[in-house]
Coordinates of C-alpha atoms and ligand atoms in Angstrom, one line a residue:
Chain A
X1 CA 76.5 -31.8 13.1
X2 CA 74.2 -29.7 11.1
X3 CA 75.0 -30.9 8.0
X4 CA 72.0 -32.3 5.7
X5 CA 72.8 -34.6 3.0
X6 CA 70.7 -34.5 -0.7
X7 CA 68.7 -38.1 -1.4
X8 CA 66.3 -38.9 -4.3
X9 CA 63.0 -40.6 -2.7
X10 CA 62.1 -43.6 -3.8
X11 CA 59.1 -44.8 -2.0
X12 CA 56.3 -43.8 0.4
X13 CA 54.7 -45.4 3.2
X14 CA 53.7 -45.0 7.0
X15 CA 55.1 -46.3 10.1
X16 CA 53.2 -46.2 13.5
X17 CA 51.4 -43.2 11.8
X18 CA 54.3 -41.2 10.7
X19 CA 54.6 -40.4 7.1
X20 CA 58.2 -42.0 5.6
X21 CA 59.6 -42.4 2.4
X22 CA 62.6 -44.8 1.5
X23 CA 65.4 -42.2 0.4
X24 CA 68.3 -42.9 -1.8
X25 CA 71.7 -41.7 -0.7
X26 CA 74.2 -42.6 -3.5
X27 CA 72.9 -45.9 -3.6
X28 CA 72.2 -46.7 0.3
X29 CA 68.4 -46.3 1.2
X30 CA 67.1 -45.2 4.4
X31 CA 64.0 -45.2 5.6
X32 CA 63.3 -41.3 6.4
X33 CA 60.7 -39.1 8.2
X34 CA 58.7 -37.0 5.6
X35 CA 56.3 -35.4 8.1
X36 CA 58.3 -32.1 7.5
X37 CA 58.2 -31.9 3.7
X38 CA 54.4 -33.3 3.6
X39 CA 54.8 -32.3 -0.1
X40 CA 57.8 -34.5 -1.2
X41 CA 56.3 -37.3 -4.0
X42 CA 58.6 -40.1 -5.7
X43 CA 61.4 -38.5 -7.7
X44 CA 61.7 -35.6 -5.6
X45 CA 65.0 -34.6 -3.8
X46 CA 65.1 -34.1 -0.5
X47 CA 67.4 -32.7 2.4
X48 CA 68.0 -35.2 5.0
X49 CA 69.5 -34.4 8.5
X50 CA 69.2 -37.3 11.7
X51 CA 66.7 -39.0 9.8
X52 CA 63.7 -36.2 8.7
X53 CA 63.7 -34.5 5.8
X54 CA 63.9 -30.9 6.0
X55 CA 63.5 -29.4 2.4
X56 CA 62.9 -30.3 -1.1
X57 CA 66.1 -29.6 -3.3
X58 CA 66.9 -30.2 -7.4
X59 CA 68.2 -32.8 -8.3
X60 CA 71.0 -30.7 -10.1
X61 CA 72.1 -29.4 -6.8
X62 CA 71.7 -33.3 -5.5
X63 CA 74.6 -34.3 -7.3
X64 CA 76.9 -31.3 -7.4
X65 CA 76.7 -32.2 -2.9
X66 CA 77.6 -35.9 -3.5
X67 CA 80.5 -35.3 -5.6
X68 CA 81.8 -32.9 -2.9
X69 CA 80.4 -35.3 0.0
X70 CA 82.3 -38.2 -1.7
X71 CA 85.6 -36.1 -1.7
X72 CA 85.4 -35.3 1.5
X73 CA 84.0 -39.0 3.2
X74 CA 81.1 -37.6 4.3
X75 CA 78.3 -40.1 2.8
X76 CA 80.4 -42.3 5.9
X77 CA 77.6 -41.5 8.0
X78 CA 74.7 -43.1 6.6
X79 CA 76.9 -46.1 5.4
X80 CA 77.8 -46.9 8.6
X81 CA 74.3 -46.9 9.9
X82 CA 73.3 -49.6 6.9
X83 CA 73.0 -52.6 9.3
X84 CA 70.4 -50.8 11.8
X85 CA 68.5 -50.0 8.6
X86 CA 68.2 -53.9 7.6
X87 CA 67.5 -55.0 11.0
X88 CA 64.8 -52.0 11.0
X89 CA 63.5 -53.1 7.8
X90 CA 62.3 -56.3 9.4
X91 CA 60.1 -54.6 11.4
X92 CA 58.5 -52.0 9.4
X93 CA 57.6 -54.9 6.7
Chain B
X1 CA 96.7 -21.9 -2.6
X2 CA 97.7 -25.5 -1.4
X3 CA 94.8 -26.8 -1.3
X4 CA 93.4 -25.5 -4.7
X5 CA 93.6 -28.1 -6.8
X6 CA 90.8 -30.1 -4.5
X7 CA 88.3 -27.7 -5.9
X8 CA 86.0 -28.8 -8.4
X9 CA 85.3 -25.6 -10.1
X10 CA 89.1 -24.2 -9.7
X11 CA 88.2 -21.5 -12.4
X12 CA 85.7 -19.9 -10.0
X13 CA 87.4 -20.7 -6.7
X14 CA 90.1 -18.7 -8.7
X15 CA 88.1 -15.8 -10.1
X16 CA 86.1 -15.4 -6.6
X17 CA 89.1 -14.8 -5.0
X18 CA 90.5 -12.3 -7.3
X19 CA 87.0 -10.6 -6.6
X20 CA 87.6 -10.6 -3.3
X21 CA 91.2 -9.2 -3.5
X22 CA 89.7 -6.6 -5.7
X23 CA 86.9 -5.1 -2.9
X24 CA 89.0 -5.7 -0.3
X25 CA 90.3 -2.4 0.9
X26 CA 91.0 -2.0 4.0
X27 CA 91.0 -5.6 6.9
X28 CA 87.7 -6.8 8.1
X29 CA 86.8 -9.6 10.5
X30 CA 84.3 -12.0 9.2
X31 CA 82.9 -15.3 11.5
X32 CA 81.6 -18.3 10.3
X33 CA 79.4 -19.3 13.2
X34 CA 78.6 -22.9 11.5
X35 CA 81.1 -25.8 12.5
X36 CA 80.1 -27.4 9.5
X37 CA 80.9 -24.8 7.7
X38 CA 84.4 -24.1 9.6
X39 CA 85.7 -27.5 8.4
X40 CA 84.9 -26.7 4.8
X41 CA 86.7 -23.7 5.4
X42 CA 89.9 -25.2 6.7
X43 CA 89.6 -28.4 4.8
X44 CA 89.8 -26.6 2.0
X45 CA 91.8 -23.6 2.6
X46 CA 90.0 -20.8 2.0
X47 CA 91.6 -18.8 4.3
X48 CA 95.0 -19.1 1.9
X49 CA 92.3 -17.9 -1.0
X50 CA 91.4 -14.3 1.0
X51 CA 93.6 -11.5 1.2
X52 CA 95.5 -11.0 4.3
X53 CA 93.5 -7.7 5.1
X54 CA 90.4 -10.3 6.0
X55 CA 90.8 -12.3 9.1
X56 CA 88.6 -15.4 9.0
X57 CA 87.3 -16.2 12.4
X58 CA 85.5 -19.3 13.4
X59 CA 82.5 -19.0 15.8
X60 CA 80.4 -21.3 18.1
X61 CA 78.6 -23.2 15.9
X62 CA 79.3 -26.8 16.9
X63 CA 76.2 -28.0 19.6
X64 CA 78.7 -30.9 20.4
X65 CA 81.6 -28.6 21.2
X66 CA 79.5 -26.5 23.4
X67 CA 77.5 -29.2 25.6
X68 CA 78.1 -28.0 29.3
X69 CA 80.6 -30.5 31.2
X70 CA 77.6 -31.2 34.0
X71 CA 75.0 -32.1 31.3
X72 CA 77.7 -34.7 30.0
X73 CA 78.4 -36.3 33.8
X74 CA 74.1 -36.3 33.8
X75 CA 74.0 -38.3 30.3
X76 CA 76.7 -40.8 32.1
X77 CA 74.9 -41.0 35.7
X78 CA 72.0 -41.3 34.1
X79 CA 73.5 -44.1 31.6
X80 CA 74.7 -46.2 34.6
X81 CA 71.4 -46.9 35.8
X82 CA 70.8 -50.7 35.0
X83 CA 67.2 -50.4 33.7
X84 CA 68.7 -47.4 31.2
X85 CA 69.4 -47.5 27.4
X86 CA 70.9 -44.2 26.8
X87 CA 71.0 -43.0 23.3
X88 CA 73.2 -40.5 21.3
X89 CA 74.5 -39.3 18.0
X90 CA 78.1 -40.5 17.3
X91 CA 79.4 -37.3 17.8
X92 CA 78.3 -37.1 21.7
X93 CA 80.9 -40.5 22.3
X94 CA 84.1 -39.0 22.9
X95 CA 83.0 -35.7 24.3
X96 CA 84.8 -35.9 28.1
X97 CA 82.8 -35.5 31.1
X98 CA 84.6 -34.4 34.3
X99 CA 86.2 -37.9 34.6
X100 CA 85.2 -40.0 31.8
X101 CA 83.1 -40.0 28.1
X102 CA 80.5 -41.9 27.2
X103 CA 82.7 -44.2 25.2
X104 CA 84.3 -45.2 28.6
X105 CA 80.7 -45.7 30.3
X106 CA 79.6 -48.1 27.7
X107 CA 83.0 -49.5 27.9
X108 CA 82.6 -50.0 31.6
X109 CA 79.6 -52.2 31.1
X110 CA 76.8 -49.3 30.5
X111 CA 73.9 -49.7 27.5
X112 CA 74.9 -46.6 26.0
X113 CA 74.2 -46.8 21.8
X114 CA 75.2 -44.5 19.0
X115 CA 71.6 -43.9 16.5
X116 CA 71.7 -42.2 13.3
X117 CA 68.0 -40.7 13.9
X118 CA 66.0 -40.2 17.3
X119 CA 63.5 -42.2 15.7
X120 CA 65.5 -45.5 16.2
X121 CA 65.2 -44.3 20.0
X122 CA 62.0 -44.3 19.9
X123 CA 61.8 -47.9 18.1
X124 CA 64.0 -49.1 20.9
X125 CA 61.5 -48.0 23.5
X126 CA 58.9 -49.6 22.0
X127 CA 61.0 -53.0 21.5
X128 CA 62.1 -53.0 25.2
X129 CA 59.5 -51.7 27.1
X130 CA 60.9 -53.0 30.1
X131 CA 64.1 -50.9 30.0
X132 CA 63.9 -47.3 29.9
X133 CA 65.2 -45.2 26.8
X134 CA 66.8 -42.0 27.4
X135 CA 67.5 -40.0 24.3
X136 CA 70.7 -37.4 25.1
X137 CA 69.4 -34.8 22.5
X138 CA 71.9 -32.5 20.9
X139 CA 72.1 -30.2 17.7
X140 CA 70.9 -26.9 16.6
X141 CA 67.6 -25.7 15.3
X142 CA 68.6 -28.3 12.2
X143 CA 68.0 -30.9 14.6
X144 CA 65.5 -29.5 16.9
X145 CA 62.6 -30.8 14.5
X146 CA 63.6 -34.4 14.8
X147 CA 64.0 -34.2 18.1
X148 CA 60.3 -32.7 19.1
X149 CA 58.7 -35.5 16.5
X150 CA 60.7 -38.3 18.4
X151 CA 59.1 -36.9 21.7
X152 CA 55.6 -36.2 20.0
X153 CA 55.8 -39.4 18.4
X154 CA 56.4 -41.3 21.9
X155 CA 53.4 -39.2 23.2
X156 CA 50.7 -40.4 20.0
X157 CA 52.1 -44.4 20.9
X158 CA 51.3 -44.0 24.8
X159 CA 55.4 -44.9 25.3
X160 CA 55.9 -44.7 29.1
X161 CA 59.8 -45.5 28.9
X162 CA 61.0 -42.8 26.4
X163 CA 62.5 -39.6 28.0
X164 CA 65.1 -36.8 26.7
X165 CA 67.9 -35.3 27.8
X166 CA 68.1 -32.3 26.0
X167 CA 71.1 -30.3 25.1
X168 CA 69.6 -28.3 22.6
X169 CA 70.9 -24.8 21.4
X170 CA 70.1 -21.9 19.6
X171 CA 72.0 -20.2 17.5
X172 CA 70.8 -16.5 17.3
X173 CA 71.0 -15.9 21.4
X174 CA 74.7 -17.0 21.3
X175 CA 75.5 -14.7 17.6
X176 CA 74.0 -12.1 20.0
X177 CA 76.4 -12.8 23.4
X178 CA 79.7 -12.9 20.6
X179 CA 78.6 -9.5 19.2
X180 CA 77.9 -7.9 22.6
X181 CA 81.1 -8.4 24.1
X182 CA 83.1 -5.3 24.4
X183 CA 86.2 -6.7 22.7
X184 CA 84.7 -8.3 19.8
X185 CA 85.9 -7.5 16.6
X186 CA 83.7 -9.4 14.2
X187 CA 82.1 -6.9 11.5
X188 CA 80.3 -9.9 9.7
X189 CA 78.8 -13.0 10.0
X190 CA 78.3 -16.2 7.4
X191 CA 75.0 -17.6 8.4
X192 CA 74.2 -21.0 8.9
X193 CA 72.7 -22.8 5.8
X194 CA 70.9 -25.8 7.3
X195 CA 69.7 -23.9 10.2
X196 CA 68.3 -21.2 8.5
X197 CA 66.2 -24.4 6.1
X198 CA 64.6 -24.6 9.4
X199 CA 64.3 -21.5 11.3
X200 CA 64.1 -18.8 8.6
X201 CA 65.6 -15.6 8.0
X202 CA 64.0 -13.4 10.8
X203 CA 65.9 -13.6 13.7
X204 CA 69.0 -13.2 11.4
X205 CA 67.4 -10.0 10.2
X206 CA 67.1 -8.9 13.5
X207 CA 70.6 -9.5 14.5
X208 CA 71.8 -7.7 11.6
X209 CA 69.7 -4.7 12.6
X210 CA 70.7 -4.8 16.1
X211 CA 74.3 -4.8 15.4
X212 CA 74.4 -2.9 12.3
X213 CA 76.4 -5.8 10.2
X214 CA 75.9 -7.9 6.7
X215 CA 74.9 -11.4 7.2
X216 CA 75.6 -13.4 4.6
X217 CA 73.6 -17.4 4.7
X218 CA 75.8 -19.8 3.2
X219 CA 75.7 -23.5 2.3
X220 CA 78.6 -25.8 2.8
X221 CA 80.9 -26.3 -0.3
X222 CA 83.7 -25.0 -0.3
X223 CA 82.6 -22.1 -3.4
X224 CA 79.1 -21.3 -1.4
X225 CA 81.8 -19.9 1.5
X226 CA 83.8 -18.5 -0.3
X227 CA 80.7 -16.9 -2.4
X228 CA 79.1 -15.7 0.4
X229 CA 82.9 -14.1 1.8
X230 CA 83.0 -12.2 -1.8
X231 CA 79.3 -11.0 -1.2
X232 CA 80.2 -10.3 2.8
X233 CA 83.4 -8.4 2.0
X234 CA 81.4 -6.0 -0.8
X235 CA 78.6 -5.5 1.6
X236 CA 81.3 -4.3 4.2
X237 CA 83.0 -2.2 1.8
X238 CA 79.8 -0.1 0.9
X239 CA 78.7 -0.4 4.4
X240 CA 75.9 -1.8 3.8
X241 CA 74.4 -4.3 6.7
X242 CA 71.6 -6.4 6.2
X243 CA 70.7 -10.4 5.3
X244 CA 71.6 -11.7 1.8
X245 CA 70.5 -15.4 1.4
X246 CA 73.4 -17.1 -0.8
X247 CA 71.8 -21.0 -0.2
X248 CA 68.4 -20.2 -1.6
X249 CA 68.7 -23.5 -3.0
X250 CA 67.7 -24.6 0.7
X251 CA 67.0 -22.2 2.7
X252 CA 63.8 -20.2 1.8
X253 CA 62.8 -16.7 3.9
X254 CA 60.4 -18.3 6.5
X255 CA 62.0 -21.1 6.8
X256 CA 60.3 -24.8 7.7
X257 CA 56.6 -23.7 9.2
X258 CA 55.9 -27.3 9.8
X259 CA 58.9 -28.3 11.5
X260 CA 58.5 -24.6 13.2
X261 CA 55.4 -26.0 14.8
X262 CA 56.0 -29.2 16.1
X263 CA 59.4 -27.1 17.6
X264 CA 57.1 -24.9 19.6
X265 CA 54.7 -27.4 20.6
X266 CA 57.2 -29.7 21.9
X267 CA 60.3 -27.3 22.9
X268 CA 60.2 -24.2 25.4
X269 CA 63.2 -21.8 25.5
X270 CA 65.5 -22.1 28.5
X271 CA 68.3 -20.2 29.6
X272 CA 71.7 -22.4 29.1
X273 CA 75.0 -23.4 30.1
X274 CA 77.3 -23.6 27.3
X275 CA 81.0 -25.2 27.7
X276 CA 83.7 -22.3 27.6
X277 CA 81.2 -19.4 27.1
X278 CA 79.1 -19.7 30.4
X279 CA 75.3 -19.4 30.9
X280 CA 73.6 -17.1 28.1
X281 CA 69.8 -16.7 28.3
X282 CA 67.2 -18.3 26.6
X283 CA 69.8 -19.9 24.6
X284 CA 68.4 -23.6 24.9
X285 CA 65.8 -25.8 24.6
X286 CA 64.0 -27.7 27.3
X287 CA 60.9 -29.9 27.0
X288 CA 57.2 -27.5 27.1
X289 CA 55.2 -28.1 30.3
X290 CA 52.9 -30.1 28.1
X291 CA 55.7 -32.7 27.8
X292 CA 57.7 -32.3 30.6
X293 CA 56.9 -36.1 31.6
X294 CA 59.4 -37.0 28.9
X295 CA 61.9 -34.9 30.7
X296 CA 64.8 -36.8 31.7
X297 CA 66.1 -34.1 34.0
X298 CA 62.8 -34.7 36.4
X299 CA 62.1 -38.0 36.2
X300 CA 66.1 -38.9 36.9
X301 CA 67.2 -37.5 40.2
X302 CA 70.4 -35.8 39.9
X303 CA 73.2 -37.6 41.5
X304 CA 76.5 -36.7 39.0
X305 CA 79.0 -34.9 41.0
X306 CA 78.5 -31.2 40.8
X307 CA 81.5 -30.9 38.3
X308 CA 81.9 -27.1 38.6
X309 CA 82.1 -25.6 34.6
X310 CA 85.6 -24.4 34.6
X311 CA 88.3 -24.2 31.2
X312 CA 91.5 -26.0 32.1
X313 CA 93.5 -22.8 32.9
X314 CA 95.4 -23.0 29.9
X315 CA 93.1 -23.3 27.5
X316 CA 91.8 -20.4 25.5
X317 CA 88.8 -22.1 24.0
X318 CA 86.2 -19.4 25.1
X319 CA 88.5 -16.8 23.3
X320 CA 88.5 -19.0 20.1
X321 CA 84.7 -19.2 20.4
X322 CA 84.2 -15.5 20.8
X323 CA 86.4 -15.1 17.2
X324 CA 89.6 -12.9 19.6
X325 CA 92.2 -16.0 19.6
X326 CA 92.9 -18.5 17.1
X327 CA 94.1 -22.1 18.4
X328 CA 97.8 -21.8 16.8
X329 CA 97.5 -18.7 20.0
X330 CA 97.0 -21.2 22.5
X331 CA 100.5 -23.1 23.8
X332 CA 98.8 -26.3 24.4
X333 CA 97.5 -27.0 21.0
X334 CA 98.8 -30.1 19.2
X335 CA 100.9 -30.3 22.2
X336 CA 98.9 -32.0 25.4
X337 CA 95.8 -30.8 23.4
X338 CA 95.0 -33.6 20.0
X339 CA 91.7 -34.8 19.1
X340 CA 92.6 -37.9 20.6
X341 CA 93.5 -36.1 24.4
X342 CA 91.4 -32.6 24.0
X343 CA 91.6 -30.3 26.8
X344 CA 89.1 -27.7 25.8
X345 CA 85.7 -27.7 24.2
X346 CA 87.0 -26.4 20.8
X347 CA 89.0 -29.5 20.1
X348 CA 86.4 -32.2 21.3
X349 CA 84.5 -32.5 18.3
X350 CA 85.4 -33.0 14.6
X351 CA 83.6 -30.0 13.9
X352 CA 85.2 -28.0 16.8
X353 CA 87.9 -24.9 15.4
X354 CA 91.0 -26.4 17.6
X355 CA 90.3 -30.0 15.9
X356 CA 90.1 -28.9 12.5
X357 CA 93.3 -26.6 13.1
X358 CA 95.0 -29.3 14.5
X359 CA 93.8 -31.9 11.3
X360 CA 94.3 -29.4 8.3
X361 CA 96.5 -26.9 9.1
X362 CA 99.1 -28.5 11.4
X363 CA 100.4 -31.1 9.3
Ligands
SF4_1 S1 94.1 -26.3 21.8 FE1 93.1 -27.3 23.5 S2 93.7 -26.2 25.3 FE2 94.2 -24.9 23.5 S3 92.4 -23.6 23.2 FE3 92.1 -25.4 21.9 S4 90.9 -26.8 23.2 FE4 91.7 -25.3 24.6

């Protein structure tokens, strides 16, 4: 439940005033709230948890948690919520 | 060590242990309070890795696990409601009520939907402004940031249809409750990695002060625990209590001050019910009075059966919480008590101690 899982951003933008940044999770992006890591720019790592970043991380440390989140079947999470995320895209474009 | 050869580093797995076995002098009793963290633990093992003298206990640190029964029968009263969408994380599905889970609601013919963030509850409120969007808010002070922006974020667009059911709870008050019982015998603590990112080292400080034990913050692979174990168990030995930060990599000394913020602005402390430990003060939070019209418990009147809190007899769930019983101690486990049929809040989630038991070390 309290697990936060590494992503490389990719983008910035604004929705409805909030500040967002598309994130890459091992090759599935999400759209994700940046409001609490104001600092995070493109090519920065970030800690994601229920959609909102949390903390910046290295990217060193990024891929050392995907291997381990891959062996365990843990990236499941944000794959299964791809199809929200395209219907979402709609929207927000 | 059979589950060693998983590791990626098995060198260090290997060589921490032996460090371990070589402090360890006498038995200590060291809780992970982080669910997340108890099903690296047993997914991996560790406990096979430690020396016998150091009993691994596994503390209360799954929000889904400890949702009180009567706030689950409120999500489901409130999710029959026809002009209701009630939202949840995943997790929240299966957990039973007094007669039924949410899974069974939505199967009955209730809008009940499983989101990823609390964000795409608030995009559902705006899309169906005729309906109103309850968001069943669960998690830990990891989560407690996304929640209060959902609810802040509702309040900048002038959403009239957006309310919260919170379930939110803290981790320090209920660290405190474990330690203060007279029987307990846990001597130290591994700290929660993700919610110290948010809340900071302070309060952890405090604990370990009050109680006079190391706390050691860890992250979640499988070497960070047992890392932290080597650094808790040497701490221990030279009694020596106090906060070491092993997941610097994440978790920095004040923690998040933005997220902090928007926490306090949004969020009041409450006292709370928790399944299988009872109420323990200030131990939740509950919408501020500046946003208590987004509070789901005012504006929905309260008609779920007064499900009194009680632990099937049998079960020992509150024990296992509290770090005194294991769930191999309790005569229902993997017997009437699975995943799929769970009796007692330790076995309802996949992050609960009687669940990962029952996946990892049963078969
Ligand atoms: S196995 Fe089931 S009945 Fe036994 S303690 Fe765990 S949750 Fe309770």
């Amino acid at each position: 439940m309290c697990l936060a899982i590494p992503g490389l951003v990719k983008e910035l933008f604004e929705s409805d005033g909030l500040k967002m940044a598309r994130v890459d999770f091992c090759g599935i992006t999400r759209s994700t709230c940046i409001e609490y890591t104001p600092q995070a720019n493109i090519g920065d790592y970030v800690l994601v948890h229920v959609g909102f970043a949390i903390n910046l991380i290295n990217e060193e440390e990024a891929q050392k948690t995907y291997e381990l989140l891959k062996q365990l079947g843990e990236l499941k999470e944000v794959e299964n919520s791809e199809e929200e995320e395209e219907e979402e895209e709609e929207e927000v474009n | 060590m059979k589950y060693v050869d998983e590791y990626r580093d098995l060198e260090l797995a290997k060589k921490i242990s032996k460090e371990i076995e070589v402090a360890c002098t006498q038995p200590w009793t060291i809780m992970e309070v982080c669910g997340g963290q108890t099903h690296t633990i047993l997914r991996y093992g560790i406990p096979d890795l430690l020396p016998d003298a150091i009993n691994l206990v596994h503390g209360p640190g799954c929000p889904v696990c400890v949702t009180p029964v009567q706030l689950i029968d409120r999500a489901i009263s409130i999710a029959n409601r026809p002009e209701v969408i009630l939202c949840t994380f995943g997790d929240m599905f299966r957990v039973p009520g007094t007669s039924e889970d949410l899974l069974t609601t939505k199967a009955k013919g209730a809008d009940v939907r499983i989101v990823y963030s609390p964000l795409d509850a608030v995009k559902l409120a705006k899309k169906h402004q005729d309906r109103k969007v309850v968001f069943f808010a669960v998690g830990f002070e990891t989560t407690a940031p996304a929640n209060a922006m959902a609810i802040k974020h509702a309040h900048n667009m002038g959403l009239e249809n957006f309310f919260v059911l919170s379930a939110q709870v803290l981790v320090p008050p209920v660290c405190s409750m474990v330690l203060s019982e007279p029987e307990c015998k846990v001597q130290g603590l591994i700290g929660p990695g993700h919610v110290c990112t948010v809340a900071g080292l302070e309060q952890y400080e405090k604990l370990s002060r009050d109680f006079s034990i190391p706390i050691v913050v860890a992250g979640f692979e499988p070497i960070d625990l047992l890392q932290a174990l080597s650094t808790c168990v040497k701490l221990l030995e030279s009694r020596s209590p106090g906060v070491v930060n092993e997941y610097s990599r994440a978790v920095e000394n004040v923690g998040n001050h933005v997220a902090q913020d928007v926490v306090n602005e949004v969020f009041s402390p409450c006292d709370r019910e928790w399944r299988a430990l009872g109420v323990i003060p200030l131990s939740g939070l509950g919408l501020s009075e500046q946003f208590s019209s987004f509070d789901a418990e005012r504006v929905f009147p309260d008609v779920s059966p007064h499900s009194k809190q009680q632990q099937p007899r049998q079960c020992i769930s509150d024990q296992i919480l509290l770090g005194n019983k294991k769930p191999t101690d309790c005569q229902e486990f993997g017997k009437s008590c699975t995943p799929e049929t769970p009796i007692g809040a330790t076995m309802v989630s996949v992050e609960g101690t009687c669940s990962n038991y029952f996946r990892f070390k049963n078969h």
